[in-house]
PDB file of C-alpha atoms in Angstrom:
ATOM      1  CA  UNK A 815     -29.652 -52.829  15.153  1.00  0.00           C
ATOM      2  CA  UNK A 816     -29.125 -49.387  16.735  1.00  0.00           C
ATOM      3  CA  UNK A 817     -26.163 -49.049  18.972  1.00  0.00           C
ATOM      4  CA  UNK A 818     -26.889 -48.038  22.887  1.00  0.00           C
ATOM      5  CA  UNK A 819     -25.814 -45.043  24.209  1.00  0.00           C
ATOM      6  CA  UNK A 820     -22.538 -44.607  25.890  1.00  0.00           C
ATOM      7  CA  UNK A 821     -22.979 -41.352  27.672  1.00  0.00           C
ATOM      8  CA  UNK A 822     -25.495 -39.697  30.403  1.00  0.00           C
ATOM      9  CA  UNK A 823     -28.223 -37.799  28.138  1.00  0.00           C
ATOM     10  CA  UNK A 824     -28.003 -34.888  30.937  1.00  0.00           C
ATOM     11  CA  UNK A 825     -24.398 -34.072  30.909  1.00  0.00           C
ATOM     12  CA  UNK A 826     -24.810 -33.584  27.584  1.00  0.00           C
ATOM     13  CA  UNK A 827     -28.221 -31.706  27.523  1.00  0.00           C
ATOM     14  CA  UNK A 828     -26.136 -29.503  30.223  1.00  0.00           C
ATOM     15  CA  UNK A 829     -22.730 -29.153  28.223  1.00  0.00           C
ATOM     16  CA  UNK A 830     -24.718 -28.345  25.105  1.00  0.00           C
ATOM     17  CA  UNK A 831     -26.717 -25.880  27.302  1.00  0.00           C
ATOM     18  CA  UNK A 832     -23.433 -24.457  28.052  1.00  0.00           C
ATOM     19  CA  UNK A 833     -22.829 -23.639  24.398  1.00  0.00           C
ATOM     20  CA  UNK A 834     -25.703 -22.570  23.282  1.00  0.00           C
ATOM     21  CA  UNK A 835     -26.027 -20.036  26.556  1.00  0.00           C
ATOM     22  CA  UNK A 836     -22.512 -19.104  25.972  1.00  0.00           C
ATOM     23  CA  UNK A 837     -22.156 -18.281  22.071  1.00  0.00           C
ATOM     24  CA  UNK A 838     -26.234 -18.158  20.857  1.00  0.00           C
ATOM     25  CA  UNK A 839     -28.209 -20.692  18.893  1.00  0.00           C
ATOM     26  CA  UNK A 840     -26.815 -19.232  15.068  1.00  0.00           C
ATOM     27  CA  UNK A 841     -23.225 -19.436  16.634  1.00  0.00           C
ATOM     28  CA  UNK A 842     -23.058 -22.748  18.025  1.00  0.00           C
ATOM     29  CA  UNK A 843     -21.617 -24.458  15.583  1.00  0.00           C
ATOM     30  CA  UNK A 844     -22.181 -29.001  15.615  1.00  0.00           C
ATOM     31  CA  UNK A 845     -18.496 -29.436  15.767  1.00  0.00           C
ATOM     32  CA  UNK A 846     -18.194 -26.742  18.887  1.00  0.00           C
ATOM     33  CA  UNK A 847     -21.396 -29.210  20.458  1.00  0.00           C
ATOM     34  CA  UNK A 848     -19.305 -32.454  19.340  1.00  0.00           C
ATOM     35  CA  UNK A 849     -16.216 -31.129  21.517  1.00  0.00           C
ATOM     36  CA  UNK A 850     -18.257 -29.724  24.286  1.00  0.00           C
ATOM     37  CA  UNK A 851     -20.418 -32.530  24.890  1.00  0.00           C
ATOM     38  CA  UNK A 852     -17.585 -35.703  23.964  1.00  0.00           C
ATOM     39  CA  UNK A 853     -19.613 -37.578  21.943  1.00  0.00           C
ATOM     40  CA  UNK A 854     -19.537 -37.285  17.788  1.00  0.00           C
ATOM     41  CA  UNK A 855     -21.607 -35.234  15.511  1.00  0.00           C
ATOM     42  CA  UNK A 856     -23.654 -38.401  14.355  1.00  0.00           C
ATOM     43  CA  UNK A 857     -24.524 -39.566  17.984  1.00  0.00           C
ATOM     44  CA  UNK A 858     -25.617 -35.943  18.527  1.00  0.00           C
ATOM     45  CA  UNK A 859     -27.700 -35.975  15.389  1.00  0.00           C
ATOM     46  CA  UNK A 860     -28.751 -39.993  15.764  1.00  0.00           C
ATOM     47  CA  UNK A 861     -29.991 -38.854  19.638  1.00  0.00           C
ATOM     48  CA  UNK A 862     -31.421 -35.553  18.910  1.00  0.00           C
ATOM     49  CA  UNK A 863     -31.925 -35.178  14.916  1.00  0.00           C
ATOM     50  CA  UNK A 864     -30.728 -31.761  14.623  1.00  0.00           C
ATOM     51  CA  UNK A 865     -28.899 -28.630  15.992  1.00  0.00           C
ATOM     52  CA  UNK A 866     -32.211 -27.412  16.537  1.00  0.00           C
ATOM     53  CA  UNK A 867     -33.688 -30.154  17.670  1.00  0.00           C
ATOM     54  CA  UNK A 868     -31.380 -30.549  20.410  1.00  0.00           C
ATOM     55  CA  UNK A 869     -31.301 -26.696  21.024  1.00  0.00           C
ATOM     56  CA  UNK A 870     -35.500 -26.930  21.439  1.00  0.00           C
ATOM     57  CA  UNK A 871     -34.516 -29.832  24.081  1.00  0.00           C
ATOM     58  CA  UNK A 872     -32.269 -27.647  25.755  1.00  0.00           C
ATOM     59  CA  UNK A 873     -33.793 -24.628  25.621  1.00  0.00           C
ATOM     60  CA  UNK A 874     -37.210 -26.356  27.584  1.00  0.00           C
ATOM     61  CA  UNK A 875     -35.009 -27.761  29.917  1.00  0.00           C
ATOM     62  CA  UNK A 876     -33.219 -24.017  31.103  1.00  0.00           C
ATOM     63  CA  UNK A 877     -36.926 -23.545  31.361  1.00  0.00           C
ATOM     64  CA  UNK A 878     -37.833 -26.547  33.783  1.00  0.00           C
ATOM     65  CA  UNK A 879     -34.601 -25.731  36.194  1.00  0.00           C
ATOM     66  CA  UNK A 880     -35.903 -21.643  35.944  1.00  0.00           C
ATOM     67  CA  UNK A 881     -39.273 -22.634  36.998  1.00  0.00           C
ATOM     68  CA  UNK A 882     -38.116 -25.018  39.895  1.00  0.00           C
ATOM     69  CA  UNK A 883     -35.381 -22.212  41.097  1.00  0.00           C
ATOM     70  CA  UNK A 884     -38.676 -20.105  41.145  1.00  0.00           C
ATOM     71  CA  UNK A 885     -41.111 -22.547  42.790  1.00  0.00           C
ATOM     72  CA  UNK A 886     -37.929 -23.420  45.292  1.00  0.00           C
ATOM     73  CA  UNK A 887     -37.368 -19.362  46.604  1.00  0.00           C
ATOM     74  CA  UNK A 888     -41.435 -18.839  46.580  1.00  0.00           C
ATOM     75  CA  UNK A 889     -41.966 -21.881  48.876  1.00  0.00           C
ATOM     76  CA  UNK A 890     -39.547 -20.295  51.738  1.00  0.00           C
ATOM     77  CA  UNK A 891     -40.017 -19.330  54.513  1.00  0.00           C
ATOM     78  CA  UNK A 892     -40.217 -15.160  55.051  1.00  0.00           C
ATOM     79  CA  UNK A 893     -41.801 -12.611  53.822  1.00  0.00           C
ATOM     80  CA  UNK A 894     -42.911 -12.276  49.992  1.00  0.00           C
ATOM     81  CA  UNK A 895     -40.383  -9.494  49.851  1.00  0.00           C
ATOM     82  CA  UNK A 896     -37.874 -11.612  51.642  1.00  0.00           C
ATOM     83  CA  UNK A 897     -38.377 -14.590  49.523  1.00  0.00           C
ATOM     84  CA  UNK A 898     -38.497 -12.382  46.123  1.00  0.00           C
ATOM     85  CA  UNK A 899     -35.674 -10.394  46.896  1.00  0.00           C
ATOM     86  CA  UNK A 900     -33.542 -14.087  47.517  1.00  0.00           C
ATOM     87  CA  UNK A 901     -34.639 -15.072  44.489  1.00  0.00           C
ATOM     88  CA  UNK A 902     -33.661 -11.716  42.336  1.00  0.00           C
ATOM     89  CA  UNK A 903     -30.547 -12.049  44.079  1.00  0.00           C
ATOM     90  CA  UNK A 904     -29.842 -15.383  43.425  1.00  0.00           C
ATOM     91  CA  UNK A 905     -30.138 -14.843  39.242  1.00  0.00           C
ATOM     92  CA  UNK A 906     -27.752 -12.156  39.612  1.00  0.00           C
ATOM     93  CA  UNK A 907     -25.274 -13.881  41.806  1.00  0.00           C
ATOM     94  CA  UNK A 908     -25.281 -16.700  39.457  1.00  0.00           C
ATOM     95  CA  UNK A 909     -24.551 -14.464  36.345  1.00  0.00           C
ATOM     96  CA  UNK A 910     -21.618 -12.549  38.439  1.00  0.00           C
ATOM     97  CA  UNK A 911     -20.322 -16.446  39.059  1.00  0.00           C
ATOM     98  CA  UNK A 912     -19.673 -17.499  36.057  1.00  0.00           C
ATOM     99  CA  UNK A 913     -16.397 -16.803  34.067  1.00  0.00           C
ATOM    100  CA  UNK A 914     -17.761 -15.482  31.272  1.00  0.00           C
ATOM    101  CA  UNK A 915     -20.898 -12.838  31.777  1.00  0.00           C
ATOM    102  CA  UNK A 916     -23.604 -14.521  29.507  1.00  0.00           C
ATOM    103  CA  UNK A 917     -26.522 -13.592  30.999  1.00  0.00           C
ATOM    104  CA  UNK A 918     -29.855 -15.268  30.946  1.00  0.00           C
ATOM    105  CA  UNK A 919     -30.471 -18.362  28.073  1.00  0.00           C
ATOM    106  CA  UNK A 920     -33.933 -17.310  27.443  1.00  0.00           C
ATOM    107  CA  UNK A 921     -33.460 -13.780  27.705  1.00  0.00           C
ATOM    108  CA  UNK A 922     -30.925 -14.157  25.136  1.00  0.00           C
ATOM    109  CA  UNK A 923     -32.703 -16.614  23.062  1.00  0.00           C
ATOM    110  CA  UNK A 924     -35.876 -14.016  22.948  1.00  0.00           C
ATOM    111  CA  UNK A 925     -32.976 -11.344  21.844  1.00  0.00           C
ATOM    112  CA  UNK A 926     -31.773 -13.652  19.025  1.00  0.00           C
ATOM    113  CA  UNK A 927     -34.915 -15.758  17.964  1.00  0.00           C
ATOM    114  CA  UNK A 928     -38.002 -14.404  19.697  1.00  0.00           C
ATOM    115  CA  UNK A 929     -40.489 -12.775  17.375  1.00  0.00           C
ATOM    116  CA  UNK A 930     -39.367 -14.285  14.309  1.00  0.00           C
ATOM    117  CA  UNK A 931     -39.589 -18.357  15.581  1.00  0.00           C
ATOM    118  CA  UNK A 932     -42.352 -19.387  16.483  1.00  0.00           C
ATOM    119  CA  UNK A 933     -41.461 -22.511  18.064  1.00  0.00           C
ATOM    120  CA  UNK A 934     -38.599 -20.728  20.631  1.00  0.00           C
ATOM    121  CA  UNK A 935     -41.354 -17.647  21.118  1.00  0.00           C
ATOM    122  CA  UNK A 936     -43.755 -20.332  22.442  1.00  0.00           C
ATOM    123  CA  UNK A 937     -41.237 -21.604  24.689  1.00  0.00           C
ATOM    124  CA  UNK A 938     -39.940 -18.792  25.646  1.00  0.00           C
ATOM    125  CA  UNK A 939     -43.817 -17.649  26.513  1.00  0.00           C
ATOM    126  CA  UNK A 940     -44.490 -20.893  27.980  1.00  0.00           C
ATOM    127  CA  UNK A 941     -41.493 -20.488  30.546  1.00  0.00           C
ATOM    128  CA  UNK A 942     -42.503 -16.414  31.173  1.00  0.00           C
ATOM    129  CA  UNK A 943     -46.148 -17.716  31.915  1.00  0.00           C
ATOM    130  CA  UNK A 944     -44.834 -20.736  34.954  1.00  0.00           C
ATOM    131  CA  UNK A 945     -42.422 -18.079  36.757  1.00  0.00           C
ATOM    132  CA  UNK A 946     -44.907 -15.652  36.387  1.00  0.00           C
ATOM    133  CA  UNK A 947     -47.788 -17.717  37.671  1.00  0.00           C
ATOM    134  CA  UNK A 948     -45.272 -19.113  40.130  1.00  0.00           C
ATOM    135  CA  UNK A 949     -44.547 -15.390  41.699  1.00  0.00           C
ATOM    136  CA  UNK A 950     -48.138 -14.283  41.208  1.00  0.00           C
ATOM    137  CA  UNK A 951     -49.248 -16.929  43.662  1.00  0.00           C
ATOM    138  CA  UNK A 952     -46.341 -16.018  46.273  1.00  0.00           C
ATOM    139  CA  UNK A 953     -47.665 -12.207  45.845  1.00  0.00           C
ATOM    140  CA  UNK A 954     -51.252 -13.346  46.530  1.00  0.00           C
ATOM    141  CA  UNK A 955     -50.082 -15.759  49.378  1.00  0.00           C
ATOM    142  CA  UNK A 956     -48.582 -12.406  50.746  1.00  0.00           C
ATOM    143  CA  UNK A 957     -51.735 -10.449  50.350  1.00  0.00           C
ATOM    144  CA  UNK A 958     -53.630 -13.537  52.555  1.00  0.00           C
ATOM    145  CA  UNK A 959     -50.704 -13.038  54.750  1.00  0.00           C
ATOM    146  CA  UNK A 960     -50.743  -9.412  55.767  1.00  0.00           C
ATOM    147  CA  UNK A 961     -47.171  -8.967  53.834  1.00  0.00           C
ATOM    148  CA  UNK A 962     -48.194  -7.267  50.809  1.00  0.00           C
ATOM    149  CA  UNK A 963     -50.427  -4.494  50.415  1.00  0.00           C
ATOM    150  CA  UNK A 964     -54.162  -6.233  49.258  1.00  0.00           C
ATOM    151  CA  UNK A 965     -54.684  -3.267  46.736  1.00  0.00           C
ATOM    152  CA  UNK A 966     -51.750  -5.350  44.959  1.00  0.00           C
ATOM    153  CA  UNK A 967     -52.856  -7.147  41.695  1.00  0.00           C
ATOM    154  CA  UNK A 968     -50.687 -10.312  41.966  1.00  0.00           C
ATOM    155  CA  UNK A 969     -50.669 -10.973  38.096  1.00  0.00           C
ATOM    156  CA  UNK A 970     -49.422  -7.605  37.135  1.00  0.00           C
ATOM    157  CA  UNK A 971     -46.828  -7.344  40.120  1.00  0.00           C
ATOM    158  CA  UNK A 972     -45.166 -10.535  39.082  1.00  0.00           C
ATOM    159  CA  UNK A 973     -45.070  -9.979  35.710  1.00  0.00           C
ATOM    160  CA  UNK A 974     -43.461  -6.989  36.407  1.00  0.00           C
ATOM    161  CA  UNK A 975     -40.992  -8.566  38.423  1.00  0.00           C
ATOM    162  CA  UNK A 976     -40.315 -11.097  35.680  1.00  0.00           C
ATOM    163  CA  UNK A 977     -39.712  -8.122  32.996  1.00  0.00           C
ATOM    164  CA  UNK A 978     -36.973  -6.669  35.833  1.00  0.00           C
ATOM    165  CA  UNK A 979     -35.319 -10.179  36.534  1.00  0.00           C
ATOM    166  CA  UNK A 980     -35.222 -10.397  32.435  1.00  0.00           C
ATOM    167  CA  UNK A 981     -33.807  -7.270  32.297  1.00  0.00           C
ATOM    168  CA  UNK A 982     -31.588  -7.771  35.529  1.00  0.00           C
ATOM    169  CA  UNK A 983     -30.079 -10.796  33.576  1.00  0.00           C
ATOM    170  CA  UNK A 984     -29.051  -8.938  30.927  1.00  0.00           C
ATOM    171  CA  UNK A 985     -27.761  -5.803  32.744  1.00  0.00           C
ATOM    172  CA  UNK A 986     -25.745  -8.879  34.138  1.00  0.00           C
ATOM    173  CA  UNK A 987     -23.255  -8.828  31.539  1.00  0.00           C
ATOM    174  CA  UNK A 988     -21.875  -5.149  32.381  1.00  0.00           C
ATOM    175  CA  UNK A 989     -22.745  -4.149  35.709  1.00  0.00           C
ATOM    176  CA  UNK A 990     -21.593  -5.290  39.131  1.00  0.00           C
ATOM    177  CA  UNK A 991     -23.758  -7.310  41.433  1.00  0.00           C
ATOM    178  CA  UNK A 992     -24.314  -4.318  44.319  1.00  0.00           C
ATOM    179  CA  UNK A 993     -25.787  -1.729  41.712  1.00  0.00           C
ATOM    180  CA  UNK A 994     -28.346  -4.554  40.761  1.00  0.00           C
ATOM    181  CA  UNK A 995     -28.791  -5.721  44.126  1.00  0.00           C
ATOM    182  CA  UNK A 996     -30.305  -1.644  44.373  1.00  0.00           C
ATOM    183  CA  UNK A 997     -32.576  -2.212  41.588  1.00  0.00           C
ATOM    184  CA  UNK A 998     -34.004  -5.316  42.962  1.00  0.00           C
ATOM    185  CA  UNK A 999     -34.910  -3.020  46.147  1.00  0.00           C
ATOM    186  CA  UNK A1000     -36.306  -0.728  44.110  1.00  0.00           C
ATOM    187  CA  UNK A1001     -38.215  -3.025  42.076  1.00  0.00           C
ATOM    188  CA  UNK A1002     -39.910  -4.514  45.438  1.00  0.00           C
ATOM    189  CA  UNK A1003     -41.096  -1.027  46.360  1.00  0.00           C
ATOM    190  CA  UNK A1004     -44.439  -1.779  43.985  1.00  0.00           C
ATOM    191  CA  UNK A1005     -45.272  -4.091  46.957  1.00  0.00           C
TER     192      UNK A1005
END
């Protein structure tokens, strides 16, 4: 008889996330995920099956709180600009606000695993397509709107924007939030 589970699947989905975001997928090791998340190796491996198992878990779930933080700044109220710019803003301001400058998961994941695993490319593309389809319809909602030139092809606009948040991220780790906050402004100019 299998034993029930003495912790909150989340918190550890999120303390594992932590890990993996922090140190990579090939230097997370199951004794750093054991400490981080509290419980042992074998209830990791008895709930999840693998390191990579639970990193595939993880890594769709970054993915599911990206697209919501996405669908949340696009459904406010403002301009497309407005709301696009808050939402830039906000990915940088969360990577200056942690301790450690780590960047984005899946932009890192891409840099480490992307092109050569095909499971983490597919998520990875599978994430890129929702924000992407997620700005896309803001930009067109802008065009109906009168707040975004109707030349604009939405598609190509957002994925645009979603190449400069990826980038963005990553700049992240070195720069300082107002020199990013300029790019963003920059960026929005293709509006």
């Amino acid at each position: 008889m299998a034993r029930p589970q003495n912790f909150d699947t989340d918190t550890v989905l999120d303390r594992a996330m932590d890990q993996f975001w922090t140190h990579g997928y090939a230097n997370t090791s199951p004794a750093q995920l054991a400490e981080a998340t509290g419980i042992g190796k074998g209830s990791l491996y008895n709930t999840f099956g693998s390191k990579r198992a639970l990193f595939d878990v993880v890594l769709d779930r970054y993915g599911r709180l990206g697209v919501a933080m996405a669908e949340d700044y696009m459904s406010r109220p403002g301009t497309t600009r407005e709301c696009l710019r808050e939402y830039l803003r906000a990915a940088v301001d969360l990577d200056m606000a942690s301790p450690t400058r780590r960047g984005c998961l899946a932009v890192n994941t891409a840099a480490e695993l992307g092109g050569h695993d095909a499971a983490a490319t597919t998520t990875l593309r599978g994430i890129e397509q929702r924000i992407v389809a997620t700005l896309a319809a803001r930009i067109d909602q802008g065009r109906r709107d009168g707040d975004v030139d109707r030349e604009v092809d939405p598609n190509s606009i957002a994925a645009l924007l979603f190449t400069t948040s990826a980038g963005l991220r990553l700049m992240a780790k070195t720069n300082d939030a107002p020199q990013l906050y300029r790019l963003i402004d920059v960026a929005l100019t293709t509006l």
